[in-house]
């Protein structure tokens, strides 16, 4: 275990005992509890300043792992250190060294102006007034929320609110930032702006980021390295460049055309799905650039609309499994 | 007529199924609510331990009154718990679903929700009547009938208060408070009050018909008082339908209500 | 900044927040005053109709007593519901990752709101009782003691609500526990009948419970307050305050242990 690591995880495992909640019937008839393993022994290490994506399908064990790393869940086995602390033993001390953002959960007071929430958080972390004011100014300008500060959270759009949530998570300038689905529910442009802000902040302050997401876009834009987890096991730990080359090499180009069923006989382009006037092509980036595919399509068909998408995470994971099987056989 | 009764029966059945969807939880709430009522009655038992009479009323009379309210209130919210949300449903535009049906919307609105703990209230009524209230089994039919009539008066007057939002959409919270005030007063004997207050209790806040008059009818075997409770149920019930229909006309003619919900 | 001053500073910030929220909720306050008036008037009327001769009390004093107990009952919000929601929605997780105790944040915030509402209810209630009875049963010099006893009482009630809210970790819905707890407060605290009018055995039980420290003891000061009585009230309240704080700490630690082991 390296002392210099920001996050160090060694064979971490967690299983839950599941029992029905108390009702009149369960008072008299105890049902045996069943053990459900959520995380089955995973190990990894993250250097300070690294930006790492933690990805996997629903129920893979991402959130459980993240909760153990923040200290709000005690593992059944294994060890971990975050910023030099064992999270579940030193939760309060750790709290000053990490910032946390749960995308679906607010840490701002709903009916208060954003500024009041941020000031209250500054009090919780014991920042003195001068420090807090300077920090607030800096976050406000980097996250472009200066003109939102006087407004109650209730009046903000989701994208605006999430930028304020990031400010809340970063008020105490933590060296480590843990993000759980930070862009969930955002539209495309809000996602892009949130990602840019995150990258800018972490580069300027050397913040270590560990984020979970369903969105392959979050991972590609923000992270340098990816941990893929499924069914509680670490499936893959790779630099993003490798992951991109091996498993993110497809784009989905969807064309809405006057033609009922257009076809493109280009190398690395295959039809992924087809309906009348709407065709999706899987484009292999190793063989052809998306720009060329689009240019060719515009040239040959009368295109009413088009969309370029990242492959869904499930496809990436299926692809990883396929790769693993291929290597075994 | 039979079709209407069948419709009401179906509404009640569906509502109860929803209320008891988690039977364990519902049963626990029901039992605890009954316990809750009986503990509170201890206050009265202690009062009468010290002072044998409150202007001619003894512990048995107050127990009977408490039982009448518990039964009427309990059955009302167990079967027609939707009355609680009526005002909110109206301002949130939730009426439209009910208006689309070929029936008067009021019953389905009131019976859109069941509060199963109400049956716990109703169960405690029997303990209060038969054990503490010194009533016999022979008194039960009249007590049940008058309690239910009182429950109708309660439902109707709450519904009327909730209908105020048709005219003044900002009064949602006030409607909630009307409900609480009504129930709060109803559990106390009202013959201690002077004429002014009593006038209010027979009209604007018709609490008298929910508790005091039914008890006096049974206690004094006064047929006229018993009939007045049933009459009150009919009058307030009809009034609720009239007010609701008036409000509905306003709702239908106007544009969507705009409510500032800050 | 020292650890103590950080915790105190943050607690004070939560307290101010609670006070400010409560003072902005005008409609809520008027509704509460209306609801508060009803039992006060009903009980005052019942006492007037009660043959009190020989009991050592008169109807006017008892009206003041009831005003006090009801003010204490109506001052706290429903913090048990807030805690229930935090636990059942999982929002408590975010709070657990802060270097500030979750329960302390709620206690401070609710204390702020409770303090505001109690002040308003006591002011309005005194006016109401003063006008309807035409008398004030205590000397002006004991007013600070009465107010302080009422504040401690409402705070005690608030602490027990926090404990009930935390029970969500085990029972899912704490509401039935709350209603039963509240009824016990009414009975053993002497909501409308001072404990001294109870039969001796039940009076003795009541006096030994925290319920008396919440209702009977502070409210009895409005009827008769000498130095000894005041000292006795504060002694009992201090004792129960200490025990209640220990209980909050123990239950909160147990709930946290459970969350850490089994998740929220």
mmCIF file of C-alpha atoms in Angstrom, chain C residues 52-199:
data_model
loop_
_atom_site.group_PDB
_atom_site.id
_atom_site.type_symbol
_atom_site.label_atom_id
_atom_site.label_comp_id
_atom_site.label_asym_id
_atom_site.label_seq_id
_atom_site.Cartn_x
_atom_site.Cartn_y
_atom_site.Cartn_z
ATOM 1 C CA UNK C 52 -63.234 23.820 42.652
ATOM 2 C CA UNK C 53 -64.011 24.720 46.257
ATOM 3 C CA UNK C 54 -61.543 23.065 48.597
ATOM 4 C CA UNK C 55 -59.158 22.018 45.814
ATOM 5 C CA UNK C 56 -56.726 24.836 46.523
ATOM 6 C CA UNK C 57 -57.118 26.158 42.976
ATOM 7 C CA UNK C 58 -59.401 28.676 41.338
ATOM 8 C CA UNK C 59 -60.558 28.818 37.741
ATOM 9 C CA UNK C 60 -58.540 31.955 36.893
ATOM 10 C CA UNK C 61 -55.244 30.472 38.048
ATOM 11 C CA UNK C 62 -56.007 27.242 36.230
ATOM 12 C CA UNK C 63 -56.626 29.208 33.031
ATOM 13 C CA UNK C 64 -53.069 30.552 33.322
ATOM 14 C CA UNK C 65 -51.799 27.041 34.049
ATOM 15 C CA UNK C 66 -53.449 25.667 30.925
ATOM 16 C CA UNK C 67 -52.131 28.565 28.860
ATOM 17 C CA UNK C 68 -48.606 27.635 29.947
ATOM 18 C CA UNK C 69 -48.897 23.898 29.266
ATOM 19 C CA UNK C 70 -50.474 24.476 25.852
ATOM 20 C CA UNK C 71 -47.820 27.026 24.873
ATOM 21 C CA UNK C 72 -45.151 24.419 25.657
ATOM 22 C CA UNK C 73 -47.057 21.766 23.693
ATOM 23 C CA UNK C 74 -47.577 23.989 20.646
ATOM 24 C CA UNK C 75 -44.075 25.542 20.471
ATOM 25 C CA UNK C 76 -41.973 22.687 19.033
ATOM 26 C CA UNK C 77 -42.384 21.782 15.369
ATOM 27 C CA UNK C 78 -42.517 18.237 14.105
ATOM 28 C CA UNK C 79 -38.804 17.534 13.942
ATOM 29 C CA UNK C 80 -39.449 13.796 14.242
ATOM 30 C CA UNK C 81 -41.035 13.969 10.795
ATOM 31 C CA UNK C 82 -38.029 15.786 9.339
ATOM 32 C CA UNK C 83 -35.705 13.130 10.706
ATOM 33 C CA UNK C 84 -38.014 10.374 9.489
ATOM 34 C CA UNK C 85 -37.874 11.868 5.991
ATOM 35 C CA UNK C 86 -34.091 12.259 6.070
ATOM 36 C CA UNK C 87 -33.688 8.618 6.993
ATOM 37 C CA UNK C 88 -36.300 7.156 4.684
ATOM 38 C CA UNK C 89 -35.126 9.213 1.698
ATOM 39 C CA UNK C 90 -31.462 8.519 2.417
ATOM 40 C CA UNK C 91 -30.718 12.251 2.665
ATOM 41 C CA UNK C 92 -29.109 11.584 6.017
ATOM 42 C CA UNK C 93 -26.130 10.053 4.181
ATOM 43 C CA UNK C 94 -24.964 13.428 2.923
ATOM 44 C CA UNK C 95 -25.290 14.842 6.440
ATOM 45 C CA UNK C 96 -23.183 12.017 7.856
ATOM 46 C CA UNK C 97 -20.280 12.989 5.628
ATOM 47 C CA UNK C 98 -20.010 16.414 7.252
ATOM 48 C CA UNK C 99 -17.783 17.178 10.215
ATOM 49 C CA UNK C 100 -20.839 18.199 12.231
ATOM 50 C CA UNK C 101 -23.191 15.900 14.104
ATOM 51 C CA UNK C 102 -26.450 15.379 12.233
ATOM 52 C CA UNK C 103 -28.638 15.469 15.344
ATOM 53 C CA UNK C 104 -26.927 18.565 16.663
ATOM 54 C CA UNK C 105 -27.781 20.392 13.442
ATOM 55 C CA UNK C 106 -31.463 19.502 13.819
ATOM 56 C CA UNK C 107 -31.549 20.238 17.526
ATOM 57 C CA UNK C 108 -30.020 23.675 16.991
ATOM 58 C CA UNK C 109 -32.246 24.539 14.023
ATOM 59 C CA UNK C 110 -35.416 23.372 15.747
ATOM 60 C CA UNK C 111 -34.440 25.079 18.983
ATOM 61 C CA UNK C 112 -34.303 28.344 17.047
ATOM 62 C CA UNK C 113 -37.790 27.819 15.614
ATOM 63 C CA UNK C 114 -39.173 26.588 18.924
ATOM 64 C CA UNK C 115 -37.784 29.586 20.756
ATOM 65 C CA UNK C 116 -39.486 31.966 18.355
ATOM 66 C CA UNK C 117 -42.842 30.195 18.474
ATOM 67 C CA UNK C 118 -42.724 29.826 22.250
ATOM 68 C CA UNK C 119 -42.064 33.558 22.655
ATOM 69 C CA UNK C 120 -44.959 34.389 20.365
ATOM 70 C CA UNK C 121 -47.344 31.917 22.033
ATOM 71 C CA UNK C 122 -46.425 33.022 25.566
ATOM 72 C CA UNK C 123 -46.895 36.688 24.674
ATOM 73 C CA UNK C 124 -50.221 36.056 22.968
ATOM 74 C CA UNK C 125 -51.343 33.529 25.589
ATOM 75 C CA UNK C 126 -50.572 35.908 28.458
ATOM 76 C CA UNK C 127 -52.623 38.571 26.748
ATOM 77 C CA UNK C 128 -55.463 36.104 26.227
ATOM 78 C CA UNK C 129 -55.312 34.807 29.820
ATOM 79 C CA UNK C 130 -54.893 38.290 31.249
ATOM 80 C CA UNK C 131 -57.914 39.668 29.407
ATOM 81 C CA UNK C 132 -60.242 36.720 30.072
ATOM 82 C CA UNK C 133 -59.349 36.300 33.749
ATOM 83 C CA UNK C 134 -58.642 39.949 34.532
ATOM 84 C CA UNK C 135 -55.697 38.967 36.717
ATOM 85 C CA UNK C 136 -52.036 37.992 36.637
ATOM 86 C CA UNK C 137 -51.224 35.294 39.194
ATOM 87 C CA UNK C 138 -47.466 35.910 39.483
ATOM 88 C CA UNK C 139 -45.204 38.765 40.477
ATOM 89 C CA UNK C 140 -43.291 40.487 37.695
ATOM 90 C CA UNK C 141 -40.017 39.527 39.354
ATOM 91 C CA UNK C 142 -40.531 35.827 38.632
ATOM 92 C CA UNK C 143 -41.331 36.316 34.937
ATOM 93 C CA UNK C 144 -37.752 35.495 33.821
ATOM 94 C CA UNK C 145 -37.839 32.242 35.814
ATOM 95 C CA UNK C 146 -41.203 31.251 34.331
ATOM 96 C CA UNK C 147 -40.055 32.007 30.795
ATOM 97 C CA UNK C 148 -36.796 30.130 31.280
ATOM 98 C CA UNK C 149 -38.621 27.104 32.703
ATOM 99 C CA UNK C 150 -40.946 27.133 29.675
ATOM 100 C CA UNK C 151 -37.958 27.314 27.314
ATOM 101 C CA UNK C 152 -36.237 24.373 29.005
ATOM 102 C CA UNK C 153 -39.516 22.439 28.912
ATOM 103 C CA UNK C 154 -40.081 22.992 25.186
ATOM 104 C CA UNK C 155 -36.436 22.083 24.562
ATOM 105 C CA UNK C 156 -36.891 18.848 26.507
ATOM 106 C CA UNK C 157 -39.948 18.014 24.409
ATOM 107 C CA UNK C 158 -37.860 18.709 21.322
ATOM 108 C CA UNK C 159 -35.091 16.351 22.473
ATOM 109 C CA UNK C 160 -37.572 13.507 22.961
ATOM 110 C CA UNK C 161 -38.950 14.185 19.491
ATOM 111 C CA UNK C 162 -35.439 13.803 18.097
ATOM 112 C CA UNK C 163 -35.158 10.411 19.808
ATOM 113 C CA UNK C 164 -38.518 9.365 18.353
ATOM 114 C CA UNK C 165 -37.438 10.539 14.900
ATOM 115 C CA UNK C 166 -34.268 8.447 15.128
ATOM 116 C CA UNK C 167 -36.398 5.365 15.886
ATOM 117 C CA UNK C 168 -37.140 5.433 12.135
ATOM 118 C CA UNK C 169 -33.858 3.526 11.741
ATOM 119 C CA UNK C 170 -35.544 0.541 13.363
ATOM 120 C CA UNK C 171 -39.294 0.895 12.858
ATOM 121 C CA UNK C 172 -39.682 2.743 9.530
ATOM 122 C CA UNK C 173 -42.550 4.993 10.652
ATOM 123 C CA UNK C 174 -42.203 6.638 14.056
ATOM 124 C CA UNK C 175 -45.559 8.467 13.962
ATOM 125 C CA UNK C 176 -47.475 5.988 16.180
ATOM 126 C CA UNK C 177 -44.663 6.148 18.749
ATOM 127 C CA UNK C 178 -44.901 9.931 18.649
ATOM 128 C CA UNK C 179 -48.663 10.033 19.198
ATOM 129 C CA UNK C 180 -48.437 7.657 22.129
ATOM 130 C CA UNK C 181 -45.517 9.584 23.640
ATOM 131 C CA UNK C 182 -47.561 12.770 23.261
ATOM 132 C CA UNK C 183 -50.547 11.242 25.051
ATOM 133 C CA UNK C 184 -48.285 10.165 27.898
ATOM 134 C CA UNK C 185 -47.060 13.748 28.142
ATOM 135 C CA UNK C 186 -50.681 14.886 28.340
ATOM 136 C CA UNK C 187 -51.603 12.383 31.053
ATOM 137 C CA UNK C 188 -48.488 12.270 33.230
ATOM 138 C CA UNK C 189 -47.461 15.847 32.513
ATOM 139 C CA UNK C 190 -50.808 17.258 33.601
ATOM 140 C CA UNK C 191 -51.867 19.002 30.397
ATOM 141 C CA UNK C 192 -55.097 20.329 31.796
ATOM 142 C CA UNK C 193 -55.259 19.049 35.351
ATOM 143 C CA UNK C 194 -52.306 19.958 37.594
ATOM 144 C CA UNK C 195 -50.701 16.777 38.907
ATOM 145 C CA UNK C 196 -51.494 17.828 42.474
ATOM 146 C CA UNK C 197 -55.184 17.246 41.747
ATOM 147 C CA UNK C 198 -54.521 13.607 40.725
ATOM 148 C CA UNK C 199 -54.919 10.672 43.127
#
